[in-house]
Coordinates of C-alpha atoms in Angstrom, one line a residue:
X1 CA 0.0 0.0 0.0
X2 CA 1.4 3.4 -1.0
X3 CA 1.9 6.3 1.3
X4 CA -0.8 8.3 -0.5
X5 CA -3.3 5.6 0.0
X6 CA -2.6 5.5 3.7
X7 CA -3.0 9.3 4.0
X8 CA -6.3 9.1 2.1
X9 CA -7.7 6.4 4.4
X10 CA -6.6 8.5 7.4
X11 CA -8.3 11.6 6.2
X12 CA -11.5 9.6 5.3
X13 CA -11.4 8.0 8.7
X14 CA -11.2 11.3 10.5
X15 CA -14.0 12.7 8.3
X16 CA -16.3 9.7 9.1
X17 CA -15.6 10.1 12.8
X18 CA -16.5 13.8 12.8
X19 CA -19.6 13.1 10.7
X20 CA -20.7 10.3 13.1
X21 CA -20.2 12.6 16.1
X22 CA -22.4 15.4 14.7
X23 CA -24.9 12.8 13.5
X24 CA -25.1 11.5 17.1
X25 CA -25.4 15.0 18.5
X26 CA -28.3 15.7 16.1
X27 CA -30.1 12.5 17.1
X28 CA -29.8 13.3 20.8
X29 CA -30.9 16.9 20.2
X30 CA -33.9 15.7 18.2
X31 CA -34.8 13.2 20.9
X32 CA -34.9 15.9 23.5
X33 CA -37.1 18.0 21.2
X34 CA -39.5 15.2 20.7
X35 CA -39.7 14.6 24.5
X36 CA -40.5 18.3 25.1
X37 CA -43.3 18.5 22.6
X38 CA -46.2 17.9 25.1
X39 CA -44.8 20.3 27.7
X40 CA -45.7 23.6 25.9
X41 CA -46.1 25.6 29.1
X42 CA -42.7 24.6 30.4
X43 CA -41.1 25.2 27.0
X44 CA -42.5 28.8 26.7
X45 CA -41.7 29.5 30.3
X46 CA -38.0 28.6 29.6
X47 CA -38.1 30.8 26.4
X48 CA -39.5 33.8 28.4
X49 CA -36.9 33.3 31.1
X50 CA -34.1 33.2 28.4
X51 CA -35.6 36.4 26.8
X52 CA -35.5 38.1 30.2
X53 CA -31.9 37.2 30.7
X54 CA -31.1 38.5 27.2
X55 CA -32.9 41.8 27.9
X56 CA -31.1 42.3 31.2
X57 CA -27.7 41.6 29.5
X58 CA -28.4 44.1 26.8
X59 CA -29.5 46.7 29.3
X60 CA -26.4 46.2 31.5
X61 CA -24.1 46.3 28.5
X62 CA -25.8 49.3 26.9
X63 CA -25.2 48.0 23.4
X64 CA -26.1 45.5 20.7
X65 CA -29.3 47.4 19.9
X66 CA -29.2 46.4 16.2
X67 CA -29.0 42.8 17.3
X68 CA -32.1 43.3 19.5
X69 CA -33.9 45.0 16.7
X70 CA -33.2 42.2 14.3
X71 CA -34.4 39.7 16.9
X72 CA -37.6 41.7 17.4
X73 CA -38.3 41.7 13.6
X74 CA -37.6 38.0 13.4
X75 CA -40.0 37.2 16.3
X76 CA -42.6 39.5 14.7
X77 CA -42.4 37.5 11.4
X78 CA -42.7 34.3 13.3
X79 CA -45.7 35.6 15.2
X80 CA -47.4 36.6 12.0
X81 CA -46.7 33.2 10.4
X82 CA -48.2 31.6 13.6
X83 CA -51.4 33.6 13.2
X84 CA -51.7 33.2 9.5
X85 CA -53.5 30.2 7.8
X86 CA -51.4 27.8 5.8
X87 CA -53.3 28.7 2.7
X88 CA -53.8 32.5 2.4
X89 CA -57.2 33.2 0.8
X90 CA -56.0 36.5 -0.5
X91 CA -53.4 34.7 -2.7
X92 CA -56.0 32.5 -4.4
X93 CA -58.7 33.1 -6.9
X94 CA -62.1 33.8 -5.5
X95 CA -63.5 30.5 -6.8
X96 CA -60.4 28.6 -5.5
X97 CA -60.3 29.9 -1.9
X98 CA -61.0 27.7 1.1
X99 CA -64.7 27.6 2.1
X100 CA -66.8 25.9 4.7
X101 CA -68.7 22.7 3.8
X102 CA -72.2 23.4 2.5
X103 CA -73.2 19.9 1.6
X104 CA -73.1 16.6 3.4
X105 CA -70.5 15.0 1.2
X106 CA -68.0 17.9 1.5
X107 CA -65.0 17.5 3.7
X108 CA -64.5 19.9 6.6
X109 CA -61.0 21.3 6.7
X110 CA -60.0 22.8 10.0
X111 CA -57.8 25.9 10.4
X112 CA -54.1 25.0 9.8
X113 CA -51.5 27.5 10.8
X114 CA -48.7 28.4 8.4
X115 CA -46.2 28.0 11.3
X116 CA -47.2 25.3 14.0
X117 CA -46.8 26.2 17.6
X118 CA -43.8 23.9 18.2
X119 CA -41.8 25.3 15.2
X120 CA -42.8 28.8 16.4
X121 CA -41.3 28.1 19.8
X122 CA -38.2 26.3 18.5
X123 CA -37.4 29.1 16.0
X124 CA -38.0 31.8 18.6
X125 CA -35.8 30.1 21.1
X126 CA -33.0 29.6 18.6
X127 CA -33.2 33.3 17.7
X128 CA -32.7 34.3 21.3
X129 CA -29.7 32.0 21.7
X130 CA -28.1 33.3 18.5
X131 CA -28.7 36.9 19.6
X132 CA -27.2 36.1 23.0
X133 CA -24.1 34.7 21.3
X134 CA -23.8 37.8 19.2
X135 CA -23.5 40.0 22.4
X136 CA -20.1 38.4 23.1
X137 CA -18.6 39.8 19.9
X138 CA -18.0 43.6 19.5
X139 CA -18.3 43.3 15.7
X140 CA -22.1 43.1 16.2
X141 CA -22.2 46.1 18.4
X142 CA -23.0 48.6 15.7
X143 CA -23.5 52.2 17.0
X144 CA -27.2 53.2 16.5
X145 CA -29.7 55.6 18.0
X146 CA -31.9 53.0 19.7
X147 CA -35.1 55.2 20.2
X148 CA -35.4 55.3 16.4
X149 CA -35.3 51.5 16.2
X150 CA -38.0 51.3 19.0
X151 CA -40.3 53.7 17.2
X152 CA -39.8 51.9 13.9
X153 CA -40.5 48.5 15.4
X154 CA -43.7 49.8 17.1
X155 CA -44.9 51.3 13.9
X156 CA -44.1 48.1 11.9
X157 CA -45.9 46.1 14.6
X158 CA -49.0 48.2 14.5
X159 CA -49.2 48.2 10.7
X160 CA -48.8 44.4 10.6
X161 CA -51.4 43.8 13.3
X162 CA -53.8 46.1 11.5
X163 CA -53.5 44.1 8.3
X164 CA -54.0 40.8 10.2
X165 CA -57.1 42.2 11.9
X166 CA -58.5 43.3 8.6
X167 CA -57.9 39.9 7.1
X168 CA -59.7 38.3 10.0
X169 CA -62.7 40.6 9.6
X170 CA -62.8 39.9 5.9
X171 CA -63.0 36.2 6.5
X172 CA -65.6 36.6 9.2
X173 CA -67.8 38.7 6.9
X174 CA -67.5 36.1 4.2
X175 CA -68.5 33.4 6.7
X176 CA -71.6 35.4 7.8
X177 CA -72.5 36.1 4.2
X178 CA -72.3 32.4 3.4
X179 CA -74.5 31.5 6.4
X180 CA -77.2 33.8 5.2
X181 CA -77.3 32.6 1.6
X182 CA -79.2 29.7 0.1
X183 CA -80.8 28.6 3.3
X184 CA -77.6 28.8 5.4
X185 CA -74.7 26.4 6.0
X186 CA -75.2 22.7 6.5
X187 CA -72.9 20.0 7.9
X188 CA -73.9 16.4 7.8
X189 CA -77.5 17.4 7.1
X190 CA -77.7 19.8 10.1
X191 CA -77.8 23.5 10.0
X192 CA -74.7 25.4 11.2
X193 CA -75.3 28.7 12.9
X194 CA -72.5 31.4 13.1
X195 CA -72.5 33.6 16.2
X196 CA -70.1 36.0 17.8
X197 CA -67.9 34.4 20.4
X198 CA -68.9 36.3 23.6
X199 CA -68.4 35.3 27.2
X200 CA -71.2 33.8 29.3
X201 CA -71.2 36.9 31.5
X202 CA -71.8 39.2 28.5
X203 CA -74.6 37.0 27.1
X204 CA -76.4 37.1 30.5
X205 CA -76.5 40.9 30.7
X206 CA -79.6 41.4 28.5
X207 CA -81.6 38.9 30.6
X208 CA -81.3 41.4 33.5
X209 CA -83.7 43.7 31.6
X210 CA -86.5 41.1 31.3
X211 CA -88.6 42.5 34.1
X212 CA -88.3 46.2 33.1
X213 CA -88.8 45.5 29.4
X214 CA -92.0 43.6 30.4
X215 CA -93.2 46.8 32.2
X216 CA -92.3 48.9 29.2
X217 CA -94.5 46.7 27.0
X218 CA -97.4 46.7 29.4
X219 CA -97.3 50.5 29.4
X220 CA -97.0 50.7 25.6
X221 CA -93.6 52.4 25.7
X222 CA -91.4 51.8 22.7
X223 CA -87.9 50.6 23.4
X224 CA -84.8 49.2 21.7
X225 CA -82.1 46.9 23.1
X226 CA -78.5 47.6 22.1
X227 CA -75.9 44.9 22.7
X228 CA -74.7 44.0 25.2
X229 CA -76.9 45.8 27.8
X230 CA -78.2 49.2 26.9
X231 CA -81.9 50.2 26.5
X232 CA -83.1 53.1 24.4
X233 CA -86.6 54.3 25.4
X234 CA -88.7 56.5 23.1
X235 CA -91.4 58.4 25.0
X236 CA -93.4 61.5 24.0
X237 CA -91.1 62.1 21.1
X238 CA -87.9 62.0 23.1
X239 CA -85.2 59.3 23.4
X240 CA -83.3 58.3 26.4
X241 CA -80.7 55.6 27.0
X242 CA -80.2 53.5 30.1
X243 CA -77.3 51.3 31.0
X244 CA -78.8 49.5 34.0
X245 CA -82.3 48.0 34.8
X246 CA -82.4 50.3 37.9
X247 CA -82.3 53.4 35.7
X248 CA -85.2 52.1 33.7
X249 CA -87.2 51.5 36.8
X250 CA -86.5 55.0 38.1
X251 CA -87.7 56.3 34.7
X252 CA -90.9 54.4 34.9
X253 CA -91.5 55.5 38.5
X254 CA -91.1 59.2 37.4
X255 CA -93.9 58.8 34.8
X256 CA -97.4 59.8 35.8
X257 CA -99.8 56.9 36.2

């Protein structure tokens, strides 16, 4: 065997050992990630703690603001991807967009996030770790007037959230429109009603007016209920609004018999 062949085997041997080492490290790392999947509360608590440590370090060092700004933009993009559907209706043709099932033989497709929760957490945590490592190198400490970065980040956040809210409202309006067309929505032969998601306490507020509204009807006084719990009374050509049943009772007591 020649000397060149021996050197080649040695090099390939070292390469295979290094590759096997990193492969093993990756397998162990993935194993720990798989074990942590069900413990979402503990995962996010650890990420928040790591974020707090990073913010304290940046505050004490009084630098690396550009790294912090980049981290904030990265987290904002992750958050938007987490809130967004996997298939954006605005990118599809009107007749190709996702829709609710209107017939029994149609398949119901639940909401699927573009970025799942676990990937959101994993990417956010890796971003914090990388930003923390950057704070140990002066090359990343670029001088910058940090209030401008804060103002720009807040403005970007507000604009992005406004767009997301508008998209949500557009989808909700489309769902309500579909529910009122052609006899409403049906799933497995049953009607599907679309209502606003209010808390039980809010839904119970109008019931507190049952007694006073009965008195108003008995006396022939016109009234209108405004959600969640406001009554407008029209009497002798004038309109008055009341926010509690007691105010309506006082109004009725002040009227002549």
